[in-house]
Short mmCIF file of C-alpha atoms and ligand atoms in Angstrom, two decimals:
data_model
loop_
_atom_site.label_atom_id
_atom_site.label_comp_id
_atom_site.label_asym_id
_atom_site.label_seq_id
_atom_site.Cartn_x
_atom_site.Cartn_y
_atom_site.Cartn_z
CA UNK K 28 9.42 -15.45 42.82
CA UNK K 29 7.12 -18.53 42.03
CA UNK K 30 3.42 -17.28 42.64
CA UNK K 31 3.05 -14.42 39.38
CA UNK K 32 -0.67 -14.57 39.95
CA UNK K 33 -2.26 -11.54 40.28
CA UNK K 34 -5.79 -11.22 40.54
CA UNK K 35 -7.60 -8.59 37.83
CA UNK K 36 -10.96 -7.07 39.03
CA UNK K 37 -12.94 -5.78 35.97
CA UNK K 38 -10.54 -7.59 34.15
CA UNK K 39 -12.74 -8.24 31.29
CA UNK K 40 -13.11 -4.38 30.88
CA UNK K 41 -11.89 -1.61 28.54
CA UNK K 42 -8.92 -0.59 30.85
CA UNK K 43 -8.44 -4.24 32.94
CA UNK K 44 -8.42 -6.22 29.87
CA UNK K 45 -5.10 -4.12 28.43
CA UNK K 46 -3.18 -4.75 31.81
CA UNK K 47 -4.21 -8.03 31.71
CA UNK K 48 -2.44 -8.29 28.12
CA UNK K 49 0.59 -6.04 29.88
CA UNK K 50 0.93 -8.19 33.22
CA UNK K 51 1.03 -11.56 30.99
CA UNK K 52 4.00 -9.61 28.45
CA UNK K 53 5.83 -8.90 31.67
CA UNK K 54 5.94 -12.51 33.06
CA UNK K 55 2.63 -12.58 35.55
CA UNK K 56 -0.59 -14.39 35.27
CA UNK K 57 -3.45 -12.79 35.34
CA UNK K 58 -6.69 -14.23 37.02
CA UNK K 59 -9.79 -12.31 35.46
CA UNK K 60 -12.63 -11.75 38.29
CA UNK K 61 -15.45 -9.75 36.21
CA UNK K 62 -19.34 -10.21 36.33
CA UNK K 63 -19.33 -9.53 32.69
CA UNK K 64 -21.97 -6.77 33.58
CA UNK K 65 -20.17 -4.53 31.42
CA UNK K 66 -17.01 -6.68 30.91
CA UNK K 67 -16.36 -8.71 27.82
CA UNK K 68 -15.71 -11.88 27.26
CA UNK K 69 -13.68 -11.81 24.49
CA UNK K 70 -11.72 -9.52 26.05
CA UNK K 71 -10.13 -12.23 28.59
CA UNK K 72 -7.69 -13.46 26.26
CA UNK K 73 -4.07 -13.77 28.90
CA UNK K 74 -5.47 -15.91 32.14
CA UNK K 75 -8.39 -17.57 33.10
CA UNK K 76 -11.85 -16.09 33.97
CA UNK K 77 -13.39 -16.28 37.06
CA UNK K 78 -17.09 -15.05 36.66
CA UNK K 79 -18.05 -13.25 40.28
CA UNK K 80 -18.64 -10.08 41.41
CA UNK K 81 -17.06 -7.88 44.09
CA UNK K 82 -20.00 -7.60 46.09
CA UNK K 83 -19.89 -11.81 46.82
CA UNK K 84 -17.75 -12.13 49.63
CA UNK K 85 -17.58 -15.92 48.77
CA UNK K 86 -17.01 -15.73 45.84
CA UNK K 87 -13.80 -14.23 45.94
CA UNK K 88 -12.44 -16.27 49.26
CA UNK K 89 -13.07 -19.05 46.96
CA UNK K 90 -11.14 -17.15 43.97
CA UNK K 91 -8.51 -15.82 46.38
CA UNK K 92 -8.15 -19.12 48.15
CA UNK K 93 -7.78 -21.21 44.71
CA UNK K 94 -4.76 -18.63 43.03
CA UNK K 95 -3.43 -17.26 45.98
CA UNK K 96 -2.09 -14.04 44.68
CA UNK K 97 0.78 -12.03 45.15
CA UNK K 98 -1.55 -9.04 44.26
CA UNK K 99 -4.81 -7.39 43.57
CA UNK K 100 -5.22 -4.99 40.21
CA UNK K 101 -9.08 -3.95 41.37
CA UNK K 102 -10.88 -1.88 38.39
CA UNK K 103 -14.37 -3.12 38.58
CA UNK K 104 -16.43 -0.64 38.66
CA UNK K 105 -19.38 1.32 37.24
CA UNK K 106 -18.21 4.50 35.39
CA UNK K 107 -21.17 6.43 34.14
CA UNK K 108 -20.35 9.89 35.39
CA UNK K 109 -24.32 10.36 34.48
CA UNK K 110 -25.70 7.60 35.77
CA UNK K 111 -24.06 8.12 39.02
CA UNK K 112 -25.58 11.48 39.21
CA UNK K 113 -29.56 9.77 39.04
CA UNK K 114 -28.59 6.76 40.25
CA UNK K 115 -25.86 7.15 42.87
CA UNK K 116 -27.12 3.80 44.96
CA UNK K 117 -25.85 1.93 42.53
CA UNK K 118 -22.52 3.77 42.40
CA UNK K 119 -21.85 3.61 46.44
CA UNK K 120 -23.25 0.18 46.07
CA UNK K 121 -21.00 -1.51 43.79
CA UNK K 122 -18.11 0.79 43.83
CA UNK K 123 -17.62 1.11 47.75
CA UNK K 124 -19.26 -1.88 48.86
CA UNK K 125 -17.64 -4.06 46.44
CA UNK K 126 -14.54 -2.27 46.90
CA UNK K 127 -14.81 -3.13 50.91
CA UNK K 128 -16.15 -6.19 50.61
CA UNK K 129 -12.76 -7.05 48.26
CA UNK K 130 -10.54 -5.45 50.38
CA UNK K 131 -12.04 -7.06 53.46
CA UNK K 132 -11.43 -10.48 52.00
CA UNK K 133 -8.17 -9.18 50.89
CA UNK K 134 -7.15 -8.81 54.19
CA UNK K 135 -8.14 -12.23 55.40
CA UNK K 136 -6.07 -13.69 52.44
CA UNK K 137 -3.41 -11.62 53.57
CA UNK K 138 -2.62 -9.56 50.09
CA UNK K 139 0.07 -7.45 50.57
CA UNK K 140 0.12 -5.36 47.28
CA UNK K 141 -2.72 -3.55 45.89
CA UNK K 142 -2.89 -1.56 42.50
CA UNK K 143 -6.53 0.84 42.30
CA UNK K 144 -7.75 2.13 39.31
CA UNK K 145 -8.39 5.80 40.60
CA UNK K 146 -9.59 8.58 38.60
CA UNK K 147 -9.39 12.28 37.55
CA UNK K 148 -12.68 12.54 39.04
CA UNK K 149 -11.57 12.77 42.33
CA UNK K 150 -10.18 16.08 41.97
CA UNK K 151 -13.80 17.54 40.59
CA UNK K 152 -12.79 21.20 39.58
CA UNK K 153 -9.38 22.03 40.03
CA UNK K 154 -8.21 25.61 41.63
CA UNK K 155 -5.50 25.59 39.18
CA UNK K 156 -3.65 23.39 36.04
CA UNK K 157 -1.86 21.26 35.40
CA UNK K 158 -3.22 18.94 38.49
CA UNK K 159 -0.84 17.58 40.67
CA UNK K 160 -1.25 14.92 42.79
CA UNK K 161 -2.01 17.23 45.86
CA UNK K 162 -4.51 19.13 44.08
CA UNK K 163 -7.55 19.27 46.81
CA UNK K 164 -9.87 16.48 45.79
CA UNK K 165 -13.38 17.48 45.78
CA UNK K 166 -15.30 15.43 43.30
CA UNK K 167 -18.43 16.98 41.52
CA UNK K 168 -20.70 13.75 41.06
CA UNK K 169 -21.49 10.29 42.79
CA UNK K 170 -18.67 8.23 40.81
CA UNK K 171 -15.21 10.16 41.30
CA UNK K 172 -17.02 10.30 45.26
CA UNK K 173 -17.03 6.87 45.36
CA UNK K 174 -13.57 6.33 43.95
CA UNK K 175 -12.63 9.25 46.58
CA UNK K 176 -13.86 6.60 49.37
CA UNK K 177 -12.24 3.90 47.83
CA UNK K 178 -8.69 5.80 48.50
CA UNK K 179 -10.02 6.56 51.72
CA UNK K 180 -10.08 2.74 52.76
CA UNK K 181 -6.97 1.92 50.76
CA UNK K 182 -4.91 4.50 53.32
CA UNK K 183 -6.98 3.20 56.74
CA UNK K 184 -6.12 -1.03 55.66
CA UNK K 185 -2.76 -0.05 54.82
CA UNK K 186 -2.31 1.30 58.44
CA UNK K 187 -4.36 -0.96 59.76
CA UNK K 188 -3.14 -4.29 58.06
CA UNK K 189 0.06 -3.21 56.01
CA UNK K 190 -1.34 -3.69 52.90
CA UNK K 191 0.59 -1.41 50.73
CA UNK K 192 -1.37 0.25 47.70
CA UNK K 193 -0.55 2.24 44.48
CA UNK K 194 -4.05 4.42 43.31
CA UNK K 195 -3.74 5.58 40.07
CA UNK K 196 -5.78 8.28 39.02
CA UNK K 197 -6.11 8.79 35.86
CA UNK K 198 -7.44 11.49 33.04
CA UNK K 199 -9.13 10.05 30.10
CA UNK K 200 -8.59 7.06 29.49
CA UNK K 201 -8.27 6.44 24.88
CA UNK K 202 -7.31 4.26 22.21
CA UNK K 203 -7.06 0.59 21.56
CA UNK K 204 -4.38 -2.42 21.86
CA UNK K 205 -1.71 -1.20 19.05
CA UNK K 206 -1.78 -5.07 18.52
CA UNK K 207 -5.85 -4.96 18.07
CA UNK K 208 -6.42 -7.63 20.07
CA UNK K 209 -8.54 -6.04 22.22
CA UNK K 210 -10.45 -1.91 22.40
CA UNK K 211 -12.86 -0.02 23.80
CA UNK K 212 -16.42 -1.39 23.01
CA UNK K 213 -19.08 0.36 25.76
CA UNK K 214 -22.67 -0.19 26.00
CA UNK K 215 -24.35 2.49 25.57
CA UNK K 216 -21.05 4.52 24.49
CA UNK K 217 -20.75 7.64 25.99
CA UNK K 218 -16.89 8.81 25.10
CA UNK K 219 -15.96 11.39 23.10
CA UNK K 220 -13.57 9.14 20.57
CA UNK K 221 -15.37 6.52 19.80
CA UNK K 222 -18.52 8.55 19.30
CA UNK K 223 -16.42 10.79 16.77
CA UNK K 224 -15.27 7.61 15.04
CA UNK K 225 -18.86 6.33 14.70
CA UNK K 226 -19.78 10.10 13.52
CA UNK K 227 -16.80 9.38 10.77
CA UNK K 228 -17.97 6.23 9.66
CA UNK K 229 -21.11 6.82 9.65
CA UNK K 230 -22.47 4.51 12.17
CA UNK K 231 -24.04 7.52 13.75
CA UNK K 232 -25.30 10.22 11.93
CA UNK K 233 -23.46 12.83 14.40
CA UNK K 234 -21.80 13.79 17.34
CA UNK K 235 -22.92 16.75 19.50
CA UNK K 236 -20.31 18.99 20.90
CA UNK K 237 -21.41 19.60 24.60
CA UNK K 238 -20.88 23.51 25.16
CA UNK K 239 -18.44 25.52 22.81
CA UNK K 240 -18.67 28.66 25.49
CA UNK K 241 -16.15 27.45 28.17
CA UNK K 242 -13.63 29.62 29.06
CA UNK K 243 -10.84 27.81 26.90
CA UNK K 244 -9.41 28.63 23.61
CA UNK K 245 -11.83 27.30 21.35
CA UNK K 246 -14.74 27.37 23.75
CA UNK K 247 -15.04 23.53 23.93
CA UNK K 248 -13.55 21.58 27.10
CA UNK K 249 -10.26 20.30 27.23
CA UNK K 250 -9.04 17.09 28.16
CA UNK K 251 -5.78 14.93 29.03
CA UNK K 252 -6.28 11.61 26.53
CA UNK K 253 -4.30 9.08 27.75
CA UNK K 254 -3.28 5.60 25.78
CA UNK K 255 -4.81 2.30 27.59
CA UNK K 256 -1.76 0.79 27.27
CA UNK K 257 0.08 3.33 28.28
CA UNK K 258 -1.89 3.13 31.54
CA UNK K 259 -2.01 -0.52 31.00
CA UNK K 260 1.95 0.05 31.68
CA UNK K 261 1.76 1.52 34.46
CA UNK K 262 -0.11 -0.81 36.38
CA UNK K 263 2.52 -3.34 36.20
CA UNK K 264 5.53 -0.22 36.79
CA UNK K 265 2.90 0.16 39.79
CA UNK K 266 2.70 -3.62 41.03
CA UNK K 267 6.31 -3.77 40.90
CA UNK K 268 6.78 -0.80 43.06
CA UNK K 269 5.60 -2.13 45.46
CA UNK K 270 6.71 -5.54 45.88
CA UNK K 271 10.12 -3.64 45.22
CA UNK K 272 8.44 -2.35 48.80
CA UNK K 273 7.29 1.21 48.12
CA UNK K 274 4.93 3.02 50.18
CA UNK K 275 1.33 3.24 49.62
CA UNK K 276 0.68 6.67 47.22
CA UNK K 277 -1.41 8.30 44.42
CA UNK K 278 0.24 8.95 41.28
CA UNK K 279 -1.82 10.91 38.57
CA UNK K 280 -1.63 9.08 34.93
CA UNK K 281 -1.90 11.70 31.93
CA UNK K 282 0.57 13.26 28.64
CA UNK K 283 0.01 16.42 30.91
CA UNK K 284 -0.95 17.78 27.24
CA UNK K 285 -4.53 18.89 27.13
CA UNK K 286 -6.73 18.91 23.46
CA UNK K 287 -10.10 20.54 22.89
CA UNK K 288 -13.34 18.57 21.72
CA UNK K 289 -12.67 20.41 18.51
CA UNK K 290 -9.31 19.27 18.69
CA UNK K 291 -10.12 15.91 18.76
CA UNK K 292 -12.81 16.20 15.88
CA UNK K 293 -9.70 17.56 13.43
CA UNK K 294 -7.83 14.75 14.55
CA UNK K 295 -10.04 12.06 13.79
CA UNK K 296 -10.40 13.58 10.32
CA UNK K 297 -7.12 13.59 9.48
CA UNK K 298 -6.72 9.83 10.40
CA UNK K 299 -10.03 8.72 8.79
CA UNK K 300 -9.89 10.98 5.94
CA UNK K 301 -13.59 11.27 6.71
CA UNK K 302 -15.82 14.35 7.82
CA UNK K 303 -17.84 13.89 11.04
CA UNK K 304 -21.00 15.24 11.11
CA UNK K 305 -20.88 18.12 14.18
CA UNK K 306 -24.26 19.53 16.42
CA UNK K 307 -23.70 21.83 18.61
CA UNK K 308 -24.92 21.38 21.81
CA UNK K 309 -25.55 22.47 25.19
CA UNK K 310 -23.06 21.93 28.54
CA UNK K 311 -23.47 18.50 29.50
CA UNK K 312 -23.53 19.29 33.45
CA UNK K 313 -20.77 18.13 36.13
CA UNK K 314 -17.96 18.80 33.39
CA UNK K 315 -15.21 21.16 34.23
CA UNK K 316 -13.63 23.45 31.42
CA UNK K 317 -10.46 21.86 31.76
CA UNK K 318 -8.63 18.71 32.95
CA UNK K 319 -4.69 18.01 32.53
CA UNK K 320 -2.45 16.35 34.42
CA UNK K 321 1.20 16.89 35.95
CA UNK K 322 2.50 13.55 35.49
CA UNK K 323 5.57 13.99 36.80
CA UNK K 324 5.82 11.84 39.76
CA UNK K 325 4.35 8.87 38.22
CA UNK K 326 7.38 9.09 36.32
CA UNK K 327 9.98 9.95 38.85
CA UNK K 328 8.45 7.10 41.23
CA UNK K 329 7.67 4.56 38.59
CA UNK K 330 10.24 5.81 35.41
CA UNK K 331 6.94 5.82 33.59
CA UNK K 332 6.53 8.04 29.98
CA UNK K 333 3.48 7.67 27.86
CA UNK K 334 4.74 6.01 24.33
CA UNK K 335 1.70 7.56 22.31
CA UNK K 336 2.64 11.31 23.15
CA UNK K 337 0.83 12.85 20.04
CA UNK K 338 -3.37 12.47 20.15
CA UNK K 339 -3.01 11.23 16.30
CA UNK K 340 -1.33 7.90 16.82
CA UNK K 341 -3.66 7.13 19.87
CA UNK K 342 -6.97 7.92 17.69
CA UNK K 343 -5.35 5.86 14.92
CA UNK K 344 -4.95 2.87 17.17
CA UNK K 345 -8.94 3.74 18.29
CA UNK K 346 -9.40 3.93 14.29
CA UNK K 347 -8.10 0.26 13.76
CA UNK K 348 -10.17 -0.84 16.25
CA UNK K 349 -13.48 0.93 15.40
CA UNK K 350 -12.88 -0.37 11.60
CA UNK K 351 -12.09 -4.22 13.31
CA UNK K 352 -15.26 -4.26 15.15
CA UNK K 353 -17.33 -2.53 12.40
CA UNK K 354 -16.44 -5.62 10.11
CA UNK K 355 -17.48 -8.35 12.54
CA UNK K 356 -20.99 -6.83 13.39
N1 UDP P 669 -18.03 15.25 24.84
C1 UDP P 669 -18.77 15.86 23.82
N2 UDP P 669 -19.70 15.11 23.17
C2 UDP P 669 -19.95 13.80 23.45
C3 UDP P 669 -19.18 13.18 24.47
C4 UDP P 669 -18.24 13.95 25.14
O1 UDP P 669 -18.59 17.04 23.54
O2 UDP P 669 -20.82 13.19 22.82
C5 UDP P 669 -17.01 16.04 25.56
C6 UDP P 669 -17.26 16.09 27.05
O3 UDP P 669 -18.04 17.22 27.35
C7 UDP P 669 -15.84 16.20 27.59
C8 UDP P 669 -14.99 15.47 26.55
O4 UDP P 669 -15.80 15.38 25.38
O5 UDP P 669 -15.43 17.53 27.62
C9 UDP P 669 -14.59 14.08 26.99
O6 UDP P 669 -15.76 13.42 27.42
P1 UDP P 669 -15.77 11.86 27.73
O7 UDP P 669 -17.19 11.49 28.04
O8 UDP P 669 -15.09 11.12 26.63
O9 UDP P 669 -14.84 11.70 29.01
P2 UDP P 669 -14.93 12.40 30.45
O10 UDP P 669 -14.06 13.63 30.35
O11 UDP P 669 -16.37 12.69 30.76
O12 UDP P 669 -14.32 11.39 31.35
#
């Protein structure tokens, strides 16, 4: 195979920029289209950038028409469950426009192989756990909606037009590049890790717990944490799936291991040797008690295992990272 282009949406992002770093360490070349909204550039470090946004048809016939590629990774998106809840314009705007308006130019450029960055959010609260891939989706708020409508058009063009796709849906997404090359760096930050890392270091004062009366163990939410490059991973397991010539398909992305907020907080102790400052704090709405994956078709279709099984060595990597980018501000 000669053209190992693929082209990256959100590639300058927390999630896009790692499978940019895995597609280039398996062989492929990675073309970055980001409008560095929330993107980074830094972050493009394994292809070139092309600065556009999903939303400019032109834009990418030009992009598409200059690399040709054998593929599309799309992740640009907006991803503020919050801000989709008082703002949710913005979220159908940019997240199903931009996803047709891509897809529609895929078409014309005839991609064949498309690999969605999906979420856990699509499944809103789940009847039952661990959450399988036919779970009901019913999402809660305006963003896992709008990546709901996003699979939607993925299965109509790949009847329509034959364009295969692999959505990925996946819990939460943690941790950095165990190179450090690259990490999670959000404006305004609104995840739980790095917020306990800033709580540890002191670059907050605290971090508030939001509810500690669900109906779980410790009465704080659980959560699936997932490794980036572990997802990272998968995206390229994913791309060559299909040109292999699978089928279009979900696949849920998690350990299938769930840990509480509390949880969390005692890891990132341990690693940081540091306290972090704890408020308690109300429910933050839309957030169900619990969410933890089954992952076990993603690795019966795709012979894909999460390396960082244990939360401690993914909040170490996030630790590395947080200490990396504390030094250079
Ligand atoms: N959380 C928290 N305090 C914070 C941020 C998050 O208690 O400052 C909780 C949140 O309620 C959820 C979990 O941590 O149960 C993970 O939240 P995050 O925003 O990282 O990811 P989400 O699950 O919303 O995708």
């Amino acid at each position: 195979m000669n053209n190992r282009n693929v082209l990256v949406t959100g590639g300058a992002g927390y999630v896009g920029s790692h499978a940019c770093k895995a597609l280039s360490l398996a062989g492929y070349n990675p073309i970055c289209f980001d409008n560095l909204v929330y993107g980074h550039e830094w972050a493009v470090k394994w292809g070139p950038l092309e600065k556009g946004d999903i939303l400019d048809r032109a834009q990418l016939d030009h992009t598409l028409g200059r690399y040709q590629p054998l593929a599309i990774m799309h992740f640009a998106a907006f991803a503020y469950v919050g801000e989709s809840v008082i703002d949710p314009g913005k979220y159908y705007r940019n997240n199903v426009c931009g996803s047709l308006t891509l897809l529609e130019a895929a078409r014309d450029h005839n991609i064949e192989h498309v690999v969605f960055s999906s979420s856990c959010a699509t499944y809103g609260i789940p009847n039952k756990l661990p959450i399988v891939e036919d779970t009901p989706q019913q999402p809660i708020n305006p963003y896992g909606t709008s990546k709901l409508m996003v699979e939607s058009m993925l299965g109509d063009f790949s009847t329509a037009h034959g364009m295969n796709y692999i959505a990925l849906r996946y819990f939460n997404a943690a941790g950095a590049d165990p190179d450090n090359a690259i990490g999670e760096d959000h404006d305004p930050e609104t995840h739980l890790i790095p917020l306990v890392l800033d709580a540890a270091s002191g670059r907050r004062h605290d971090v508030t717990i939001f509810g500690t009366d669900y109906d779980t163990p410790d009465g704080t939410c659980i959560r699936d944490y997932i490794h980036v490059s572990d997802l990272a991973d998968a995206h390229v397991l994913a791309l060559e799936h299909l040109i292999k010539g699978a089928g279009s398909q979900a696949l849920n992305l998690g350990t299938g291991v769930g840990f509480s907020v509390r949880e969390v907080i005692e890891s990132a102790q341990r690693i940081t040797g540091l306290r972090v400052p704890v408020v308690y704090g109300k429910r933050r709405p839309g957030d169900p008690a619990a969410l933890v994956s089954d992952p076990s078709r993603a690795n019966e279709k795709l012979g894909w295992t999460p390396k960082f099984r244990e939360l401690d060595a993914i909040i170490r990597t996030a630790w590395k990272w947080h200490q990396k980018q504390a030094s250079s501000k």
